[in-house]
Amino acid sequence: MNNKTIITVATTGAFPSKQDNPNIPLTPKEIADDVYECWQAGAAIAHLHMRDDEGKGTMSIDKFTETVGLIRERCDIVINLTTSGDLNATDETRMMHVPALKPELASYDCGSMNWAHSGLFINHPKFLEKLGQVMIDSGVKPEIEIFDAGMFYNSLYYIKKNLIKTPAYYQLVLGAAGGTAATVENLVYLKNLLPAEAHWSAFGIGRGHMPILLATLALGGHVRVGMEDNVYYSKGRLAQSNSEFVARAVRLADEAGREAATPAEARQILGLRGAAL
């Protein structure tokens, strides 16, 4: 499996709108149709956010349930659910879908930060302790999202407390306003902090998308693409679909001698339990 690259597609996010790109999927059906196309194109994991009927980010368990059900009817892609899709959600709302739906992965944002110079992204230590235990009890593997080096060191604390099982799976997030800038130098720095046995993926937001994608492949990491992070396929050209991003990642991985992993191979690499029935 050393030559396999796991491609995650982040289809929607909590903030991009139809005004930013009319092709971004927002409803449960749109998201499920989009994920199915991405699975066909070579994505192994789908990282999912939900939107309410007005298009705003929501942690509605009903929206998660409907969307996950539609996806599981059609393909075996690994489901990765956000726990941070609404900055105003309560701690309970942020995690209630985890035991209810038992996704194979769920995001675990390992610290708090200023968000986009306009608000606060709060991940209180008590919340992270509760979320870690909920994930253990539900058989869900944390995708540890790292926006800066301090969050990595926080993760070591929760590993020591047995609230994160090892080998851990890290997602390095570069280019978020308020977090670490999307430079290759920063990617190498964060990657070199990781334990040798850890699995890792990375992505760059906006204009940092391609440099971080290419550098991550060169460093042997897994990759994430999609309109949550970047609505442009290239300079001045909006993406037509998320599957377009996936297809490019598949081609680039192939050129780098790193074949795109299937969902079954991603489960083997990350030690996932398999989809809940």
Coordinates of N, CA and C in Angstrom, one line a residue, residues 41 93 277:
A41 N -14.9 8.9 -10.2 CA -13.6 9.5 -10.7 C -12.4 9.0 -10.0
T93 N -24.7 19.5 19.6 CA -25.2 19.4 18.2 C -24.0 19.1 17.3
L277 N -23.7 -1.0 8.6 CA -24.8 -1.5 7.9 C -26.1 -1.0 8.5

